[in-house]
mmCIF file of C-alpha atoms in Angstrom:
data_model
loop_
_atom_site.group_PDB
_atom_site.id
_atom_site.type_symbol
_atom_site.label_atom_id
_atom_site.label_comp_id
_atom_site.label_asym_id
_atom_site.label_seq_id
_atom_site.Cartn_x
_atom_site.Cartn_y
_atom_site.Cartn_z
ATOM 1 C CA MET A 1 21.542 -20.211 -16.730
ATOM 2 C CA VAL A 2 20.379 -16.110 -17.497
ATOM 3 C CA SER A 3 16.950 -15.227 -16.990
ATOM 4 C CA ILE A 4 14.650 -15.893 -19.824
ATOM 5 C CA THR A 5 11.221 -15.661 -19.032
ATOM 6 C CA PRO A 6 10.357 -12.192 -17.793
ATOM 7 C CA ASN A 7 8.504 -13.389 -14.588
ATOM 8 C CA PHE A 8 6.177 -15.843 -14.044
ATOM 9 C CA GLN A 9 5.223 -14.582 -10.585
ATOM 10 C CA SER A 10 2.251 -12.959 -10.036
ATOM 11 C CA GLU A 11 3.582 -8.939 -10.003
ATOM 12 C CA PRO A 12 4.211 -7.956 -13.278
ATOM 13 C CA ARG A 13 6.527 -5.754 -14.468
ATOM 14 C CA LEU A 14 4.975 -2.022 -14.751
ATOM 15 C CA HIS A 15 3.565 -1.420 -17.623
ATOM 16 C CA GLU A 16 5.983 0.207 -20.324
ATOM 17 C CA ALA A 17 3.019 3.017 -21.103
ATOM 18 C CA ALA A 18 3.361 4.070 -17.947
ATOM 19 C CA ARG A 19 7.283 3.272 -17.306
ATOM 20 C CA LEU A 20 8.204 5.956 -19.999
ATOM 21 C CA ALA A 21 5.959 8.460 -18.627
ATOM 22 C CA LEU A 22 6.906 8.020 -15.065
ATOM 23 C CA PRO A 23 9.206 11.391 -15.319
ATOM 24 C CA HIS A 24 7.007 13.425 -16.539
ATOM 25 C CA ILE A 25 3.744 12.261 -14.664
ATOM 26 C CA PHE A 26 5.791 13.376 -11.130
ATOM 27 C CA GLU A 27 6.658 16.639 -12.864
ATOM 28 C CA ALA A 28 2.975 17.264 -12.992
ATOM 29 C CA ALA A 29 1.151 15.527 -9.958
ATOM 30 C CA TRP A 30 3.173 16.256 -7.182
ATOM 31 C CA PRO A 31 1.218 19.196 -6.109
ATOM 32 C CA ASP A 32 -1.616 18.423 -3.651
ATOM 33 C CA PRO A 33 -5.017 18.549 -5.658
ATOM 34 C CA THR A 34 -7.098 19.803 -2.513
ATOM 35 C CA LYS A 35 -5.428 22.912 -2.171
ATOM 36 C CA LEU A 36 -5.527 26.248 -4.012
ATOM 37 C CA GLY A 37 -3.262 27.905 -6.750
ATOM 38 C CA THR A 38 -2.842 26.970 -10.749
ATOM 39 C CA ASP A 39 -0.673 23.911 -10.174
ATOM 40 C CA ALA A 40 -3.021 22.314 -7.461
ATOM 41 C CA LYS A 41 -5.451 22.730 -9.689
ATOM 42 C CA SER A 42 -4.042 21.162 -12.965
ATOM 43 C CA ALA A 43 -3.343 17.843 -10.477
ATOM 44 C CA ALA A 44 -7.357 17.875 -9.534
ATOM 45 C CA VAL A 45 -7.362 17.796 -13.436
ATOM 46 C CA LEU A 46 -4.993 14.857 -13.379
ATOM 47 C CA LEU A 47 -7.064 13.197 -10.416
ATOM 48 C CA ASN A 48 -10.280 13.405 -12.444
ATOM 49 C CA GLU A 49 -8.907 12.492 -15.427
ATOM 50 C CA SER A 50 -7.690 9.488 -13.820
ATOM 51 C CA LYS A 51 -11.181 8.439 -12.130
ATOM 52 C CA GLU A 52 -12.760 8.672 -15.476
ATOM 53 C CA THR A 53 -9.896 6.335 -16.548
ATOM 54 C CA PHE A 54 -10.809 3.503 -14.279
ATOM 55 C CA ALA A 55 -14.567 4.698 -14.061
ATOM 56 C CA GLY A 56 -14.789 3.379 -17.768
ATOM 57 C CA HIS A 57 -12.454 0.352 -17.404
ATOM 58 C CA LEU A 58 -13.968 -1.236 -14.135
ATOM 59 C CA LYS A 59 -17.648 0.065 -15.123
ATOM 60 C CA VAL A 60 -18.226 2.224 -12.025
ATOM 61 C CA ARG A 61 -19.225 5.740 -11.324
ATOM 62 C CA SER A 62 -16.236 7.551 -11.161
ATOM 63 C CA ASP A 63 -17.439 9.092 -7.867
ATOM 64 C CA GLU A 64 -17.851 5.679 -6.488
ATOM 65 C CA ILE A 65 -13.823 5.254 -6.761
ATOM 66 C CA ASN A 66 -11.367 5.507 -3.743
ATOM 67 C CA PHE A 67 -7.666 5.132 -3.221
ATOM 68 C CA LEU A 68 -6.106 3.518 -1.058
ATOM 69 C CA GLY A 69 -2.095 3.418 -0.557
ATOM 70 C CA GLU A 70 -2.822 0.142 1.170
ATOM 71 C CA PRO A 71 -4.760 -2.463 -1.155
ATOM 72 C CA ASN A 72 -5.580 -5.200 1.724
ATOM 73 C CA LEU A 73 -7.125 -1.957 3.740
ATOM 74 C CA GLY A 74 -10.171 -1.982 1.257
ATOM 75 C CA PHE A 75 -10.894 -5.794 2.566
ATOM 76 C CA TYR A 76 -11.839 -4.394 5.927
ATOM 77 C CA LEU A 77 -13.263 -1.153 4.959
ATOM 78 C CA GLY A 78 -15.300 -2.939 2.107
ATOM 79 C CA ILE A 79 -16.469 -5.428 4.362
ATOM 80 C CA SER A 80 -16.999 -4.232 8.177
ATOM 81 C CA GLY A 81 -18.213 -1.055 6.486
ATOM 82 C CA LEU A 82 -21.438 -3.846 5.263
ATOM 83 C CA MET A 83 -22.169 -4.375 8.489
ATOM 84 C CA SER A 84 -24.586 -4.166 11.016
ATOM 85 C CA PRO A 85 -25.627 -5.690 14.422
ATOM 86 C CA THR A 86 -28.052 -7.942 12.304
ATOM 87 C CA THR A 87 -25.724 -9.084 9.407
ATOM 88 C CA ARG A 88 -24.260 -11.852 8.544
ATOM 89 C CA LEU A 89 -20.597 -12.091 6.700
ATOM 90 C CA VAL A 90 -20.849 -15.197 4.266
ATOM 91 C CA TYR A 91 -17.121 -16.161 3.090
ATOM 92 C CA SER A 92 -15.760 -19.963 1.718
ATOM 93 C CA ASN A 93 -13.090 -21.313 2.942
ATOM 94 C CA ILE A 94 -10.940 -20.423 -0.301
ATOM 95 C CA ASP A 95 -11.470 -16.785 0.386
ATOM 96 C CA ARG A 96 -7.898 -14.471 0.900
ATOM 97 C CA MET A 97 -6.701 -14.454 4.866
ATOM 98 C CA GLU A 98 -7.731 -10.649 4.964
ATOM 99 C CA VAL A 99 -11.480 -12.325 4.483
ATOM 100 C CA PHE A 100 -10.607 -14.492 7.867
ATOM 101 C CA ALA A 101 -8.713 -12.277 9.631
ATOM 102 C CA VAL A 102 -12.272 -10.239 9.365
ATOM 103 C CA ALA A 103 -14.653 -12.669 10.268
ATOM 104 C CA GLU A 104 -12.321 -13.206 13.294
ATOM 105 C CA SER A 105 -12.776 -10.031 14.481
ATOM 106 C CA LEU A 106 -16.251 -11.417 14.496
ATOM 107 C CA SER A 107 -16.261 -14.390 16.028
ATOM 108 C CA GLY A 108 -18.243 -15.170 18.804
ATOM 109 C CA THR A 109 -21.267 -12.941 17.427
ATOM 110 C CA ASN A 110 -22.965 -15.867 15.159
ATOM 111 C CA GLN A 111 -22.255 -13.489 12.545
ATOM 112 C CA THR A 112 -20.190 -15.484 10.468
ATOM 113 C CA LEU A 113 -20.639 -18.552 7.930
ATOM 114 C CA GLN A 114 -18.086 -20.598 6.163
ATOM 115 C CA LEU A 115 -18.607 -22.039 3.476
ATOM 116 C CA LYS A 116 -16.742 -24.761 1.481
ATOM 117 C CA ALA A 117 -15.650 -24.534 -2.182
ATOM 118 C CA SER A 118 -16.279 -27.887 -4.091
ATOM 119 C CA GLU A 119 -13.440 -29.945 -5.567
ATOM 120 C CA LYS A 120 -13.658 -27.387 -8.548
ATOM 121 C CA GLY A 121 -13.238 -24.820 -6.002
ATOM 122 C CA GLU A 122 -17.169 -23.467 -7.564
ATOM 123 C CA VAL A 123 -19.302 -21.770 -3.727
ATOM 124 C CA ASN A 124 -22.816 -22.457 -3.544
ATOM 125 C CA TYR A 125 -24.225 -19.397 -2.462
ATOM 126 C CA GLU A 126 -27.911 -20.451 -3.280
ATOM 127 C CA ASN A 127 -29.259 -20.136 0.449
ATOM 128 C CA LEU A 128 -28.436 -16.377 1.047
ATOM 129 C CA SER A 129 -31.358 -14.281 3.270
ATOM 130 C CA ALA A 130 -31.226 -10.499 2.959
ATOM 131 C CA ASN A 131 -29.649 -9.699 6.373
ATOM 132 C CA ASP A 132 -26.375 -11.836 4.394
ATOM 133 C CA LEU A 133 -23.047 -10.161 3.389
ATOM 134 C CA PRO A 134 -21.506 -12.622 1.136
ATOM 135 C CA VAL A 135 -17.633 -11.756 -0.270
ATOM 136 C CA LEU A 136 -18.024 -12.479 -4.201
ATOM 137 C CA GLN A 137 -14.376 -13.915 -4.746
ATOM 138 C CA LEU A 138 -14.265 -12.959 -8.544
ATOM 139 C CA CYS A 139 -11.464 -15.171 -9.201
ATOM 140 C CA ASN A 140 -8.945 -16.960 -6.809
ATOM 141 C CA ARG A 141 -5.532 -16.121 -6.928
ATOM 142 C CA GLU A 142 -4.215 -19.222 -5.651
ATOM 143 C CA THR A 143 -5.859 -21.564 -9.086
ATOM 144 C CA GLY A 144 -7.884 -18.469 -10.910
ATOM 145 C CA THR A 145 -10.893 -20.161 -10.047
ATOM 146 C CA ILE A 146 -13.605 -17.999 -10.922
ATOM 147 C CA GLN A 147 -17.209 -17.885 -9.243
ATOM 148 C CA LYS A 148 -19.881 -18.212 -11.946
ATOM 149 C CA GLN A 149 -22.525 -18.331 -9.390
ATOM 150 C CA ARG A 150 -22.717 -14.289 -9.406
ATOM 151 C CA GLU A 151 -27.088 -13.704 -8.803
ATOM 152 C CA LEU A 152 -26.934 -13.566 -5.112
ATOM 153 C CA LYS A 153 -29.942 -13.229 -2.893
ATOM 154 C CA SER A 154 -28.548 -10.585 -0.333
ATOM 155 C CA GLY A 155 -29.039 -7.802 0.910
ATOM 156 C CA SER A 156 -25.144 -6.432 -0.065
ATOM 157 C CA ILE A 157 -22.235 -7.826 -1.965
ATOM 158 C CA PHE A 158 -18.655 -7.215 -1.361
ATOM 159 C CA VAL A 159 -16.917 -8.470 -4.265
ATOM 160 C CA ASP A 160 -12.497 -9.579 -4.177
ATOM 161 C CA ALA A 161 -11.483 -8.609 -7.615
ATOM 162 C CA THR A 162 -7.673 -8.189 -6.593
ATOM 163 C CA ALA A 163 -6.912 -11.107 -8.550
ATOM 164 C CA SER A 164 -9.453 -10.841 -11.856
ATOM 165 C CA GLY A 165 -8.484 -6.684 -12.314
ATOM 166 C CA VAL A 166 -10.626 -6.049 -15.280
ATOM 167 C CA ARG A 167 -10.361 -9.210 -16.497
ATOM 168 C CA ILE A 168 -14.359 -10.257 -15.084
ATOM 169 C CA PRO A 169 -17.030 -7.888 -14.922
ATOM 170 C CA LEU A 170 -19.146 -6.831 -11.519
ATOM 171 C CA PRO A 171 -22.492 -8.737 -10.646
ATOM 172 C CA GLU A 172 -25.258 -6.458 -11.067
ATOM 173 C CA LYS A 173 -26.067 -5.611 -7.633
ATOM 174 C CA TRP A 174 -22.667 -4.854 -5.709
ATOM 175 C CA SER A 175 -22.032 -2.928 -3.179
ATOM 176 C CA THR A 176 -18.451 -2.693 -2.390
ATOM 177 C CA ALA A 177 -15.609 -3.890 -4.519
ATOM 178 C CA LEU A 178 -11.892 -4.142 -4.464
ATOM 179 C CA TRP A 179 -9.079 -4.221 -7.034
ATOM 180 C CA ASP A 180 -5.365 -3.805 -7.023
ATOM 181 C CA SER A 181 -3.237 -1.939 -9.477
ATOM 182 C CA THR A 182 -0.913 -4.693 -9.977
ATOM 183 C CA THR A 183 -3.246 -7.008 -11.927
ATOM 184 C CA TRP A 184 -3.133 -4.685 -14.821
ATOM 185 C CA ALA A 185 0.418 -3.777 -14.249
ATOM 186 C CA GLY A 186 -0.017 -1.098 -12.793
ATOM 187 C CA PRO A 187 1.934 0.673 -10.190
ATOM 188 C CA SER A 188 2.504 -1.531 -6.708
ATOM 189 C CA GLY A 189 0.497 0.128 -2.995
ATOM 190 C CA LEU A 190 -2.196 1.176 -5.023
ATOM 191 C CA GLY A 191 -5.712 -0.176 -4.020
ATOM 192 C CA ILE A 192 -9.032 0.576 -5.978
ATOM 193 C CA LEU A 193 -12.345 0.292 -3.466
ATOM 194 C CA ALA A 194 -15.407 1.081 -5.141
ATOM 195 C CA VAL A 195 -18.152 1.695 -2.720
ATOM 196 C CA SER A 196 -22.011 1.670 -4.848
ATOM 197 C CA LYS A 197 -24.508 5.102 -4.435
ATOM 198 C CA ARG A 198 -26.716 1.973 -3.355
ATOM 199 C CA ALA A 199 -25.129 1.072 -0.739
ATOM 200 C CA ASP A 200 -25.951 1.643 3.226
ATOM 201 C CA TRP A 201 -22.450 1.806 3.105
ATOM 202 C CA LYS A 202 -20.607 3.129 7.081
ATOM 203 C CA ASN A 203 -16.861 4.586 7.403
ATOM 204 C CA PRO A 204 -15.530 1.609 10.087
ATOM 205 C CA LEU A 205 -12.994 4.220 10.575
ATOM 206 C CA PRO A 206 -12.621 6.578 13.112
ATOM 207 C CA HIS A 207 -12.979 9.745 11.098
ATOM 208 C CA LEU A 208 -14.373 13.150 11.233
ATOM 209 C CA ASP A 209 -15.100 13.908 7.717
ATOM 210 C CA ASN A 210 -16.738 12.276 4.823
ATOM 211 C CA ARG A 211 -13.166 10.650 3.323
ATOM 212 C CA ILE A 212 -12.846 6.866 2.779
ATOM 213 C CA ASN A 213 -9.223 6.891 2.739
ATOM 214 C CA PRO A 214 -7.900 8.824 6.576
ATOM 215 C CA GLY A 215 -4.467 9.821 4.510
ATOM 216 C CA PRO A 216 -3.520 10.717 0.891
ATOM 217 C CA THR A 217 -2.745 8.336 -2.152
ATOM 218 C CA SER A 218 0.114 8.762 -4.039
ATOM 219 C CA LEU A 219 -1.017 11.042 -7.006
ATOM 220 C CA PRO A 220 1.948 10.119 -8.778
ATOM 221 C CA LEU A 221 0.939 6.606 -8.647
ATOM 222 C CA ILE A 222 -2.741 6.603 -9.565
ATOM 223 C CA VAL A 223 -1.789 8.870 -12.909
ATOM 224 C CA ALA A 224 0.344 5.674 -13.635
ATOM 225 C CA SER A 225 -2.069 3.228 -12.851
ATOM 226 C CA ALA A 226 -4.481 4.565 -14.754
ATOM 227 C CA LEU A 227 -2.340 5.140 -17.728
ATOM 228 C CA ALA A 228 -1.679 1.131 -17.345
ATOM 229 C CA ILE A 229 -5.346 0.322 -17.045
ATOM 230 C CA ASP A 230 -5.641 1.816 -20.862
ATOM 231 C CA SER A 231 -3.094 0.775 -22.520
ATOM 232 C CA TRP A 232 -3.428 -3.017 -20.334
ATOM 233 C CA VAL A 233 -7.140 -3.471 -21.573
ATOM 234 C CA ALA A 234 -6.208 -2.793 -25.287
ATOM 235 C CA ASP A 235 -2.956 -5.633 -24.993
ATOM 236 C CA GLU A 236 -5.679 -7.930 -23.597
ATOM 237 C CA LYS A 237 -7.910 -7.741 -26.680
ATOM 238 C CA ASN A 238 -4.463 -8.763 -28.842
ATOM 239 C CA LEU A 239 -2.864 -11.131 -26.422
ATOM 240 C CA ALA A 240 -5.988 -13.087 -24.762
ATOM 241 C CA ALA A 241 -5.757 -15.962 -27.063
ATOM 242 C CA LYS A 242 -2.341 -16.526 -26.568
ATOM 243 C CA ILE A 243 -2.505 -16.362 -22.854
ATOM 244 C CA ALA A 244 -4.873 -18.830 -22.955
ATOM 245 C CA ALA A 245 -3.373 -21.358 -26.060
ATOM 246 C CA ILE A 246 -0.014 -21.041 -23.426
ATOM 247 C CA ASN A 247 -2.303 -22.113 -20.303
ATOM 248 C CA LEU A 248 -2.927 -25.096 -22.365
ATOM 249 C CA ASP A 249 0.442 -26.391 -23.584
ATOM 250 C CA ILE A 250 1.922 -25.394 -19.731
ATOM 251 C CA ARG A 251 -0.921 -28.337 -18.931
ATOM 252 C CA ASN A 252 -0.922 -30.821 -21.193
ATOM 253 C CA PHE A 253 2.919 -30.618 -20.719
ATOM 254 C CA ILE A 254 3.284 -31.302 -17.137
ATOM 255 C CA THR A 255 0.540 -34.044 -17.200
ATOM 256 C CA ASN A 256 2.711 -35.676 -19.750
ATOM 257 C CA ASN A 257 6.105 -35.350 -18.695
ATOM 258 C CA ILE A 258 6.178 -34.990 -14.871
ATOM 259 C CA PRO A 259 4.602 -38.313 -13.155
ATOM 260 C CA ASP A 260 3.177 -37.646 -9.774
ATOM 261 C CA CYS A 261 1.807 -34.461 -10.021
ATOM 262 C CA ASP A 262 -1.711 -32.675 -9.599
ATOM 263 C CA LEU A 263 -2.681 -29.368 -11.279
ATOM 264 C CA ALA A 264 -5.549 -26.813 -10.258
ATOM 265 C CA PRO A 265 -8.516 -27.232 -11.685
ATOM 266 C CA HIS A 266 -8.825 -24.764 -14.639
ATOM 267 C CA GLY A 267 -10.209 -21.359 -14.168
ATOM 268 C CA ALA A 268 -8.706 -18.503 -15.312
ATOM 269 C CA ASP A 269 -6.073 -18.699 -18.533
ATOM 270 C CA HIS A 270 -3.281 -16.534 -16.485
ATOM 271 C CA LEU A 271 -2.540 -18.909 -13.346
ATOM 272 C CA VAL A 272 -1.662 -22.564 -13.446
ATOM 273 C CA SER A 273 -1.299 -24.070 -9.867
ATOM 274 C CA ALA A 274 0.528 -27.240 -10.107
ATOM 275 C CA SER A 275 1.839 -29.956 -6.914
ATOM 276 C CA PHE A 276 4.633 -32.229 -7.016
ATOM 277 C CA LEU A 277 4.847 -34.842 -4.864
ATOM 278 C CA TYR A 278 8.102 -36.112 -3.150
ATOM 279 C CA VAL A 279 9.374 -32.472 -4.038
ATOM 280 C CA ASN A 280 9.962 -29.396 -1.368
ATOM 281 C CA ALA A 281 8.518 -26.157 -2.496
ATOM 282 C CA GLU A 282 11.171 -24.297 -0.970
ATOM 283 C CA GLN A 283 13.663 -25.976 -3.065
ATOM 284 C CA LEU A 284 12.344 -26.339 -5.740
ATOM 285 C CA VAL A 285 11.315 -22.404 -6.280
ATOM 286 C CA THR A 286 14.720 -21.521 -5.191
ATOM 287 C CA THR A 287 16.178 -23.830 -7.861
ATOM 288 C CA LEU A 288 14.415 -23.094 -10.055
ATOM 289 C CA SER A 289 15.606 -19.142 -9.262
ATOM 290 C CA ASP A 290 18.884 -20.230 -9.291
ATOM 291 C CA LYS A 291 18.306 -21.037 -13.263
ATOM 292 C CA GLY A 292 16.535 -17.763 -14.102
ATOM 293 C CA TYR A 293 12.888 -18.601 -13.424
ATOM 294 C CA ALA A 294 10.749 -16.584 -11.102
ATOM 295 C CA VAL A 295 7.714 -18.512 -9.514
ATOM 296 C CA ASP A 296 5.702 -18.470 -7.153
ATOM 297 C CA SER A 297 4.118 -21.282 -4.233
ATOM 298 C CA GLY A 298 2.778 -21.582 -1.454
ATOM 299 C CA SER A 299 -0.558 -18.792 -0.119
ATOM 300 C CA ALA A 300 1.937 -16.389 1.244
ATOM 301 C CA CYS A 301 3.930 -16.340 -1.585
ATOM 302 C CA SER A 302 7.387 -15.032 0.224
ATOM 303 C CA ALA A 303 10.435 -16.165 1.419
ATOM 304 C CA THR A 304 9.687 -16.057 5.133
ATOM 305 C CA ASN A 305 6.106 -18.177 4.512
ATOM 306 C CA MET A 306 6.571 -21.250 2.617
ATOM 307 C CA GLN A 307 3.617 -22.724 4.041
ATOM 308 C CA PRO A 308 1.031 -24.843 2.057
ATOM 309 C CA SER A 309 -1.956 -22.848 0.270
ATOM 310 C CA HIS A 310 -5.141 -23.146 2.436
ATOM 311 C CA VAL A 311 -6.931 -22.834 -0.866
ATOM 312 C CA LEU A 312 -5.075 -25.803 -2.070
ATOM 313 C CA ALA A 313 -6.189 -27.766 0.701
ATOM 314 C CA ALA A 314 -9.565 -26.723 0.849
ATOM 315 C CA LEU A 315 -9.971 -27.993 -2.625
ATOM 316 C CA GLY A 316 -8.448 -31.386 -1.590
ATOM 317 C CA VAL A 317 -5.289 -30.587 -4.347
ATOM 318 C CA LEU A 318 -1.880 -32.085 -3.568
ATOM 319 C CA THR A 319 -0.039 -28.886 -1.341
ATOM 320 C CA GLN A 320 3.106 -30.900 -1.740
ATOM 321 C CA GLY A 321 5.800 -29.256 -3.820
ATOM 322 C CA ASN A 322 3.383 -26.523 -5.290
ATOM 323 C CA ILE A 323 4.087 -23.582 -7.361
ATOM 324 C CA ARG A 324 1.659 -21.159 -9.259
ATOM 325 C CA LEU A 325 2.287 -19.583 -12.569
ATOM 326 C CA THR A 326 1.240 -16.388 -13.744
ATOM 327 C CA ILE A 327 1.050 -16.054 -17.672
ATOM 328 C CA HIS A 328 1.367 -11.975 -18.700
ATOM 329 C CA HIS A 329 1.778 -10.296 -21.763
ATOM 330 C CA ALA A 330 4.515 -10.581 -22.794
ATOM 331 C CA THR A 331 5.016 -14.526 -22.342
ATOM 332 C CA THR A 332 5.608 -16.049 -25.702
ATOM 333 C CA PHE A 333 5.462 -19.788 -26.367
ATOM 334 C CA GLU A 334 9.527 -20.136 -26.985
ATOM 335 C CA GLU A 335 9.821 -19.318 -23.516
ATOM 336 C CA VAL A 336 7.191 -21.539 -21.617
ATOM 337 C CA LYS A 337 8.749 -23.955 -23.963
ATOM 338 C CA VAL A 338 12.551 -23.872 -22.635
ATOM 339 C CA PHE A 339 10.859 -23.125 -19.204
ATOM 340 C CA LEU A 340 8.972 -26.526 -18.681
ATOM 341 C CA GLU A 341 11.433 -28.680 -19.899
ATOM 342 C CA VAL A 342 14.155 -26.824 -16.797
ATOM 343 C CA LEU A 343 10.793 -27.325 -14.608
ATOM 344 C CA LYS A 344 10.765 -31.178 -15.390
ATOM 345 C CA THR A 345 14.955 -31.565 -15.378
ATOM 346 C CA THR A 346 14.153 -29.785 -12.106
ATOM 347 C CA VAL A 347 12.167 -31.906 -10.564
ATOM 348 C CA GLU A 348 13.308 -35.184 -11.431
ATOM 349 C CA GLU A 349 16.963 -33.746 -9.589
ATOM 350 C CA LEU A 350 15.322 -33.096 -6.462
ATOM 351 C CA ARG A 351 13.600 -36.558 -6.534
ATOM 352 C CA ASP A 352 16.757 -38.012 -6.719
#
């Protein structure tokens, strides 16, 4: 069977607007914008225009934006830069493993507190103090859970927007925030770390100047991502209702047609997480791939690590036979209808 759907994995294709402009972008954005000369000045203009584009969509100031060639480095920078000897890091058992790693580095210091999410994925931040630094995950990338409790009584807030992109706005009193370019169909390998001018943030990396990023970030990727976010936001306005309807169709079909299954609580419309009893996740992912469908599974979502999701385990959702579907702008009802029939047949085959 040839591939029918464009993709059900979390990484979308590079947006067509950016893909078509790539040759021109690489031609115009090769100089170092920090140097002197006509070409460098042109590159600096491209960089500043890109910053303004991101600032408009992310609702931050352009001088609060920093680009990272390794998006996950932003978890360490965004959190550790807000820590002090009297600060307590407050995070949840459904946060990203990168947050867990930062918390682990503080073990033995009485500076961490892990909160347990409810079965619906909600985290209660009511008992925070001014010395607490909560990690606010706008959207969980495993289940799509959206944290609705946003007025946090704390001195600082780190916001994880790596799964929400521009779908969910920042809370009013954010301190640092992290996005991943791929959430708006931008190029991979580009993170955006915003540091609020109000925040008491200090660079946790060894440094001799005021740069947050220790090295340069690819200007062509920055410009391509700016083009992508512009076009993606326009698409989202027209296609959000379709994505919500497709999500509902998927949930209804699985619930009514595949027994012994468990769906994670409904959160963001573009994500569906389903687990199937008596099915091995790796076999399910592999078989669906052989039939032309790419899906994710488990928290690592890679062929080398198919361990059950710590998020699903924390929510009490079945971790066996888990797949996660990401609904992209290009996904159609017809593609999903055919895929669901293939999924039903595949689960039945693997259970025999």
